[in-house]
Amino acid sequence: MNNDWALKVASLGKIHGITDLRALEDTGPDIGTAKSALTGSIVAAWDVGFEVAPGEALGVIGESGSGKSTVMRCIAGDQSSTAGEVYLRSVDNGRTNVLDLDPSSRRRLRVADLAVVYQDPAEGLRLNVTAGGNIAEALTAAGWRHFGRIRDRAAELLERTEVPLSRMDDLVGTFSGGMRQRVQLAKALANEPPVVLLDEPTTGLDASVAAGVLDLIRNLLEETGVAAVVVSHDFAVIEMLTTRCVVMNHGRIVEAGLTDRLLEDPHHPYSQRLVGAARA
Amino acid sequence: MSTPLLQQVIDRSAPIDDASPADLDVNFGLLDEYSKREIRRAILTAVAVPGYQVPFGSREMPVARGWGSGGLQISLAVVGPDDVVKVIDQGDDEGVNAVNLRRLIVSSTGIPESTTPEDSTLIQTRHRIPEDPLDERHTLILQVPVPEPLRGVERDMRELARMHAEADYARMWVSLYEDKVRNGVITRTTGYPCLVHGRYVIATTPIPRWDVPRLHQSRFLSLFGAGREKRIYAVPPHTDVEPLTFEDVPFEVEITPGAQCRSCGSSESFLVEVPATAAEGGGHWVCSDSDWCRRNRQRQHPSNGVEP
Amino acid sequence: MGYAAARGGLKAIEAAERLVARERVLGDSPWLESKQMIEKLRLAVDRVMGEGGLWDEHLAASALRQAEGDPIEAAHLLRSYRSTLPRLAYTTPVDVDDLVVLRRIVPAFRNPPGPQLLGRTTDYTGRLLDTNDETTQRTTAEKMAAFLEESATTTNGFGDDSEREGDRRPRRLLDLLRDLDAVVDRRRVDDPEPFDITRHAARPPASRSARLATMARAETGALVNVWYRNILGPDGYLHEITLGEVRHGRLPVTVVHPLTGHEISIGEVRVTEVEAIEDLNGIDEDRGRFDVGYGLCFGHNEKKAIAMANLDIACERDRGRSFLEQSILLTTDGLDASGFLEHLKLPHYVTFRSMMERKAAIRQHQDHS
């Protein structure tokens, strides 16, 4: 891979409990568990690495407990990591490991460098604030101070994410699940971040609603040229949104490659099982 | 800034470990000397970091917390024998709280009191800034009931500390945005949130919006004391104080078209309404700054003397 | 002018003060002696010393008299008096094992080490309002006192059978539990100097000593309410705890003499001390052991010390996850809460005028749209 990446993750690891590296030896896909019998710690993720180019969407697939959400939260800064490096092209032209930044600088990245869309909209939105107000939070954090322009920008974003403008001044808490997810997307894209992380963005939605949101996400990813990481347990989501993906099992990446190829011809037994289950 | 005063504060803030007990003038200014010095150090920090709420070990005062104990501690910590004190509540030297606090300051220091800013050096106030322009000679000491401007959007003090530390005021802006969307106007009344020196957001005590512009690039030092919440903050002279408002939504002060003081006829001062009564008929307006109003009347009718 | 008269001013204040003085000091009944209050209203005096953060029974009694019986107001008088005093010395750390008990109960065991010493308490007496006149009450009391005298010849004069000196300084239950390895060791090295809440603002996250000092000086009712709220109310961070020790007794106070450098005793204070045993059941806790919360306050005030010990351990277990610590540090001080509440009585016509103006602005906007 060349230098053309917006996000680069290398050797990322997270151990819950005491940090004793002997836990690496009795955990992982070959052992069949993430919990070390030796140390009692849980190796939620270890040695995870990938690069994502602008305009590209990378999938992270695995069952719940595979460590995929841990990876996302460590990149986002919601969780501290035990080891590894994360680089953003927009930060110091990709030369600074953002995991080394102090918590305050780390949080500041969330304004315009890195956006997250959570499975639960309550994590990414304030339910007691209007749809427009939620977007205004992202905009004012980035220094917007003109009420009219904030209104216009919020309306534009809601239009793009197909939220009826008549709902702009309603509290997000009164919205349906699908609509909340659309507002969350609008807020995430407000400051045109070069990187977006999406954690199970359609899980929990009705099938028809989920299909609509997926369509929207695909269009947005194409239009904006953002680099995206899509975390999901669902191959249909990964297939629809991503060109490349990694498969995680018990905290480790067991296989990586083009999404089409992986679906056609999975190599690792765990990938085969996942694909088999999805095709069944 | 009253440079002499600030210099006095600095001089009086030095550690006093080497002072013999005989040097402690325990009675002057009521507080013991150690307490005064601690408060002065907090004041110096507040002046050095404009708008930052400096925690301090607020003392119990002979007035209840919420009744100006913070302002009183500042006054008693900075007052010197050459000061002249003016105390107002709601703009009025005769307000019950003002009278009470002035008695305490004067009786514990023996310094003279005045009602005119011209003759005063220390002005302790609840809810107002005097109408007269203040300058380098004056130190304005404001009583603050609620020093935290962000409490309306966040309750957790650890999170509040983080927000101030990172100048993360987005949620404050959201609250103003939501206010404007819901009501068509910004409905904040007194204590309007302001950005000081481009860095910290403060609560401007509950002074009316009318007074807020006078804190901006002022010639005088403003010290804010919150005794109950144990915080002191400051706006030094010649410091930016910008009310948080959107570029296209002008900051509005309290103006009622046509309102005039019934006593002095002013429409250029902060007026408070006297509601209609059955006996007097229609309501009317009077100046909140009673001493300014008195002098305004005098200017117009020098021969009339002063109304009680 | 009606408005000017309503401003109050010096004359009105002075008139109010005269009214108070006349009714409080004069009147038909005799002067209320401090000695009388210290002896007959001892729990009120103790409470005022605790909430006022100053051990002086005579000053507390004076404050209570001046406050016309309002304990919060009395604590305020005491504390603002204290503000004017220079700090001459710090006491040396007290070993609470030196507590000479006047009362001591151990609910956790039937036969604890040392005595169950009920002492002076109404805990086990029917709450029957005595409407008898003074003479009758005196006669009854004299009979009961005579019985005490009689039993003093066979026991030690305290109405109990704790004859040995060791019974006045009993071994504490916690030591026994430690011997049995039944409690976790929570002794810390990161909080060596007690946090001085009179000199610094205690704000979350705070040290344990800051929390304990805040609770020791808290308003009793407020602390009991925070405790109860956490048992029954929406917060719910508390277990019902088993009490290990409830003690009321005398503790010596010592300072280092400024000239000789020797520790000298300068008197004693009465305190209530409580150790509360907490059942650890959290997933990340040592579930094979107990933990212990601690409460200590001036005077005889078991309600406060028990609430304090419960909340101490609750905070420790909560580890800053909830608002519990903030509630304790910020909402339990009687002077803070009542001062802020009472300030609402002050004139607010400037703020109200500003609010009226905004109401008009909102209505105007509504009319236009």
Coordinates of N, CA, C and O in Angstrom, one line a residue, chain A residues 153-239:
Chain A
R153 N -26.8 25.4 7.0 CA -25.9 24.2 6.9 C -26.6 23.0 7.5 O -26.6 21.9 6.9
A154 N -27.3 23.2 8.6 CA -28.0 22.1 9.2 C -29.1 21.6 8.3 O -29.3 20.4 8.1
A155 N -29.8 22.6 7.7 CA -30.9 22.2 6.8 C -30.3 21.4 5.6 O -30.9 20.4 5.2
E156 N -29.2 21.9 5.1 CA -28.6 21.2 4.0 C -28.2 19.8 4.3 O -28.4 18.8 3.6
L157 N -27.6 19.6 5.5 CA -27.2 18.3 5.9 C -28.4 17.4 6.2 O -28.3 16.2 5.8
L158 N -29.4 17.9 6.8 CA -30.6 17.1 7.0 C -31.2 16.7 5.7 O -31.7 15.6 5.5
E159 N -31.2 17.6 4.7 CA -31.7 17.3 3.4 C -30.9 16.1 2.8 O -31.5 15.2 2.2
R160 N -29.6 16.2 2.9 CA -28.8 15.2 2.3 C -29.0 13.9 3.0 O -28.8 12.8 2.4
T161 N -29.3 13.9 4.3 CA -29.5 12.6 5.0 C -31.0 12.2 5.0 O -31.4 11.3 5.7
E162 N -31.8 12.9 4.2 CA -33.2 12.6 4.0 C -34.0 12.7 5.3 O -34.8 11.8 5.5
V163 N -33.8 13.7 6.1 CA -34.6 14.0 7.2 C -35.5 15.1 6.8 O -35.0 16.2 6.3
P164 N -36.8 15.0 6.9 CA -37.7 16.0 6.5 C -37.4 17.3 7.2 O -37.2 17.3 8.5
L165 N -37.3 18.4 6.5 CA -37.0 19.7 7.1 C -38.0 20.1 8.2 O -37.7 20.9 9.1
S166 N -39.2 19.6 8.0 CA -40.2 20.0 9.0 C -39.9 19.4 10.4 O -40.5 19.9 11.4
R167 N -39.0 18.5 10.5 CA -38.6 17.9 11.8 C -37.3 18.6 12.3 O -36.9 18.2 13.4
M168 N -36.8 19.5 11.6 CA -35.5 20.1 12.0 C -35.5 20.6 13.4 O -34.5 20.6 14.2
D169 N -36.6 21.2 13.8 CA -36.7 21.9 15.1 C -37.4 21.0 16.2 O -37.9 21.5 17.2
D170 N -37.5 19.7 15.9 CA -38.1 18.8 16.9 C -37.0 18.1 17.6 O -35.9 17.9 17.1
L171 N -37.3 17.8 18.9 CA -36.3 17.1 19.7 C -36.0 15.7 19.1 O -36.9 15.0 18.7
V172 N -34.7 15.3 19.0 CA -34.3 14.0 18.4 C -35.0 12.9 19.2 O -35.3 11.8 18.6
G173 N -35.2 13.1 20.5 CA -35.9 12.0 21.3 C -37.2 11.7 20.8 O -37.7 10.6 21.1
T174 N -37.9 12.5 20.0 CA -39.2 12.2 19.4 C -39.1 11.5 18.1 O -40.1 11.1 17.5
F175 N -37.8 11.2 17.6 CA -37.7 10.6 16.3 C -37.7 9.1 16.4 O -37.3 8.5 17.4
S176 N -38.0 8.4 15.2 CA -37.9 7.0 15.1 C -36.4 6.6 15.0 O -35.5 7.5 14.8
G177 N -36.1 5.3 15.2 CA -34.7 4.8 15.2 C -34.0 5.2 13.9 O -32.8 5.6 13.9
G178 N -34.7 4.9 12.8 CA -34.0 5.2 11.5 C -33.7 6.7 11.3 O -32.7 7.1 10.8
M179 N -34.7 7.5 11.7 CA -34.5 9.0 11.6 C -33.4 9.5 12.5 O -32.6 10.3 12.1
R180 N -33.3 8.9 13.7 CA -32.2 9.3 14.6 C -30.8 9.0 13.9 O -29.9 9.7 14.0
Q181 N -30.8 7.8 13.3 CA -29.6 7.4 12.6 C -29.2 8.4 11.5 O -28.0 8.7 11.3
R182 N -30.2 8.9 10.8 CA -29.9 9.8 9.7 C -29.4 11.2 10.3 O -28.5 11.8 9.8
V183 N -30.0 11.5 11.5 CA -29.5 12.8 12.1 C -28.1 12.6 12.6 O -27.2 13.5 12.4
Q184 N -27.8 11.4 13.1 CA -26.4 11.1 13.5 C -25.4 11.2 12.4 O -24.3 11.7 12.5
L185 N -25.9 10.7 11.2 CA -25.0 10.8 10.0 C -24.8 12.3 9.6 O -23.7 12.7 9.3
A186 N -25.9 13.1 9.7 CA -25.8 14.5 9.3 C -24.8 15.2 10.3 O -24.0 16.0 9.8
K187 N -24.9 14.9 11.6 CA -24.0 15.5 12.5 C -22.6 15.1 12.3 O -21.6 15.9 12.4
A188 N -22.4 13.8 12.0 CA -21.0 13.3 11.8 C -20.4 13.9 10.6 O -19.2 14.2 10.6
L189 N -21.2 14.3 9.6 CA -20.6 14.8 8.4 C -20.5 16.3 8.4 O -20.0 17.0 7.5
A190 N -21.0 16.9 9.5 CA -21.2 18.4 9.5 C -19.9 19.2 9.2 O -19.9 20.1 8.4
N191 N -18.8 18.7 9.7 CA -17.6 19.5 9.5 C -16.7 18.8 8.5 O -15.4 19.0 8.4
E192 N -17.3 18.0 7.6 CA -16.6 17.3 6.5 C -15.3 16.6 7.0 O -14.2 16.9 6.5
P193 N -15.4 15.7 8.0 CA -14.2 15.0 8.4 C -13.7 14.1 7.4 O -14.4 13.5 6.6
P194 N -12.4 14.0 7.3 CA -11.8 13.1 6.3 C -12.0 11.6 6.7 O -11.9 10.7 5.8
V195 N -12.3 11.3 7.9 CA -12.5 9.9 8.3 C -13.7 9.7 9.2 O -14.0 10.6 10.0
V196 N -14.5 8.7 8.8 CA -15.7 8.4 9.6 C -15.7 7.0 10.0 O -15.4 6.1 9.2
L197 N -16.0 6.7 11.3 CA -16.1 5.3 11.8 C -17.6 5.1 12.0 O -18.3 5.8 12.7
L198 N -18.1 3.9 11.4 CA -19.5 3.6 11.6 C -19.6 2.3 12.3 O -19.0 1.2 11.9
D199 N -20.2 2.3 13.5 CA -20.3 1.1 14.3 C -21.7 0.5 14.3 O -22.6 1.0 14.8
E200 N -21.8 -0.6 13.5 CA -23.1 -1.2 13.4 C -24.2 -0.2 13.1 O -25.2 -0.1 13.8
P201 N -24.1 0.6 12.0 CA -25.0 1.7 11.9 C -26.4 1.4 11.6 O -27.3 2.2 11.8
T202 N -26.7 0.1 11.2 CA -28.1 -0.2 10.9 C -28.6 -1.3 11.8 O -29.8 -1.7 11.7
T203 N -27.8 -1.8 12.7 CA -28.2 -2.9 13.6 C -29.3 -2.3 14.5 O -29.3 -1.3 15.0
G204 N -30.4 -3.1 14.6 CA -31.5 -2.7 15.5 C -32.6 -2.0 14.8 O -33.6 -1.7 15.3
L205 N -32.4 -1.7 13.5 CA -33.4 -1.1 12.7 C -34.2 -2.1 12.0 O -33.7 -3.2 11.6
D206 N -35.5 -1.8 11.7 CA -36.3 -2.7 10.9 C -35.6 -2.9 9.5 O -34.9 -2.0 9.0
A207 N -35.8 -4.1 8.9 CA -35.1 -4.4 7.7 C -35.3 -3.3 6.6 O -34.3 -2.9 6.0
S208 N -36.5 -2.9 6.4 CA -36.8 -1.9 5.3 C -36.1 -0.6 5.7 O -35.5 0.1 4.8
V209 N -36.2 -0.2 6.9 CA -35.6 1.1 7.4 C -34.1 1.0 7.2 O -33.4 1.8 6.7
A210 N -33.5 -0.2 7.6 CA -32.1 -0.4 7.5 C -31.6 -0.3 6.1 O -30.6 0.3 5.8
A211 N -32.4 -0.9 5.2 CA -32.0 -0.8 3.8 C -31.9 0.6 3.3 O -31.0 1.0 2.6
G212 N -32.9 1.4 3.7 CA -32.9 2.8 3.3 C -31.6 3.6 3.9 O -31.0 4.3 3.2
V213 N -31.3 3.3 5.2 CA -30.1 4.0 5.8 C -28.9 3.5 5.1 O -28.0 4.3 4.8
L214 N -28.8 2.2 4.8 CA -27.6 1.7 4.1 C -27.4 2.4 2.7 O -26.3 2.7 2.4
D215 N -28.5 2.5 2.0 CA -28.5 3.2 0.7 C -27.9 4.6 0.9 O -27.0 5.0 0.1
L216 N -28.4 5.2 1.9 CA -28.0 6.6 2.2 C -26.5 6.6 2.5 O -25.7 7.4 2.0
I217 N -26.1 5.7 3.4 CA -24.6 5.7 3.7 C -23.8 5.5 2.5 O -22.8 6.2 2.3
R218 N -24.2 4.5 1.7 CA -23.4 4.3 0.5 C -23.3 5.5 -0.4 O -22.2 5.9 -0.9
N219 N -24.4 6.2 -0.6 CA -24.3 7.4 -1.4 C -23.5 8.5 -0.8 O -22.7 9.1 -1.5
L220 N -23.6 8.6 0.5 CA -22.8 9.7 1.2 C -21.3 9.4 1.1 O -20.5 10.2 0.9
L221 N -21.0 8.1 1.3 CA -19.5 7.7 1.2 C -19.0 8.0 -0.2 O -17.9 8.5 -0.4
E222 N -19.8 7.7 -1.2 CA -19.4 8.0 -2.6 C -19.3 9.5 -2.8 O -18.3 10.0 -3.4
E223 N -20.3 10.3 -2.4 CA -20.3 11.7 -2.6 C -19.2 12.4 -1.9 O -18.6 13.3 -2.5
T224 N -18.9 12.1 -0.7 CA -18.0 12.9 0.1 C -16.6 12.5 0.0 O -15.7 13.3 0.3
G225 N -16.3 11.3 -0.5 CA -14.9 10.9 -0.6 C -14.2 10.7 0.7 O -13.0 10.7 0.9
V226 N -15.0 10.5 1.8 CA -14.5 10.3 3.1 C -13.9 8.9 3.2 O -14.3 8.0 2.4
A227 N -12.9 8.7 4.1 CA -12.4 7.4 4.3 C -13.3 6.8 5.5 O -13.5 7.5 6.5
A228 N -13.8 5.6 5.3 CA -14.8 5.1 6.3 C -14.3 3.7 6.8 O -13.7 2.9 6.0
V229 N -14.6 3.5 8.1 CA -14.4 2.2 8.6 C -15.8 1.7 9.1 O -16.5 2.4 9.8
V230 N -16.3 0.6 8.5 CA -17.6 0.1 8.8 C -17.5 -1.1 9.7 O -16.9 -2.1 9.2
V231 N -17.9 -1.1 10.9 CA -17.9 -2.2 11.8 C -19.2 -2.9 11.8 O -20.2 -2.2 12.0
S232 N -19.3 -4.2 11.5 CA -20.6 -4.9 11.5 C -20.4 -6.4 11.7 O -19.3 -6.9 11.4
H233 N -21.5 -7.0 12.1 CA -21.5 -8.4 12.2 C -22.1 -9.0 11.0 O -22.2 -10.2 10.8
D234 N -22.6 -8.1 10.1 CA -23.6 -8.5 9.1 C -22.9 -8.4 7.7 O -22.5 -7.3 7.2
F235 N -22.7 -9.5 7.0 CA -22.0 -9.5 5.7 C -22.7 -8.7 4.7 O -22.1 -8.1 3.8
A236 N -24.1 -8.6 4.8 CA -24.8 -7.9 3.9 C -24.4 -6.4 3.9 O -24.3 -5.7 2.9
V237 N -24.2 -5.9 5.1 CA -23.8 -4.5 5.3 C -22.4 -4.3 4.7 O -22.1 -3.3 4.0
I238 N -21.5 -5.2 5.1 CA -20.1 -5.1 4.6 C -20.1 -5.2 3.1 O -19.3 -4.4 2.5
E239 N -20.9 -6.1 2.6 CA -20.9 -6.3 1.1 C -21.3 -5.0 0.4 O -20.8 -4.6 -0.6

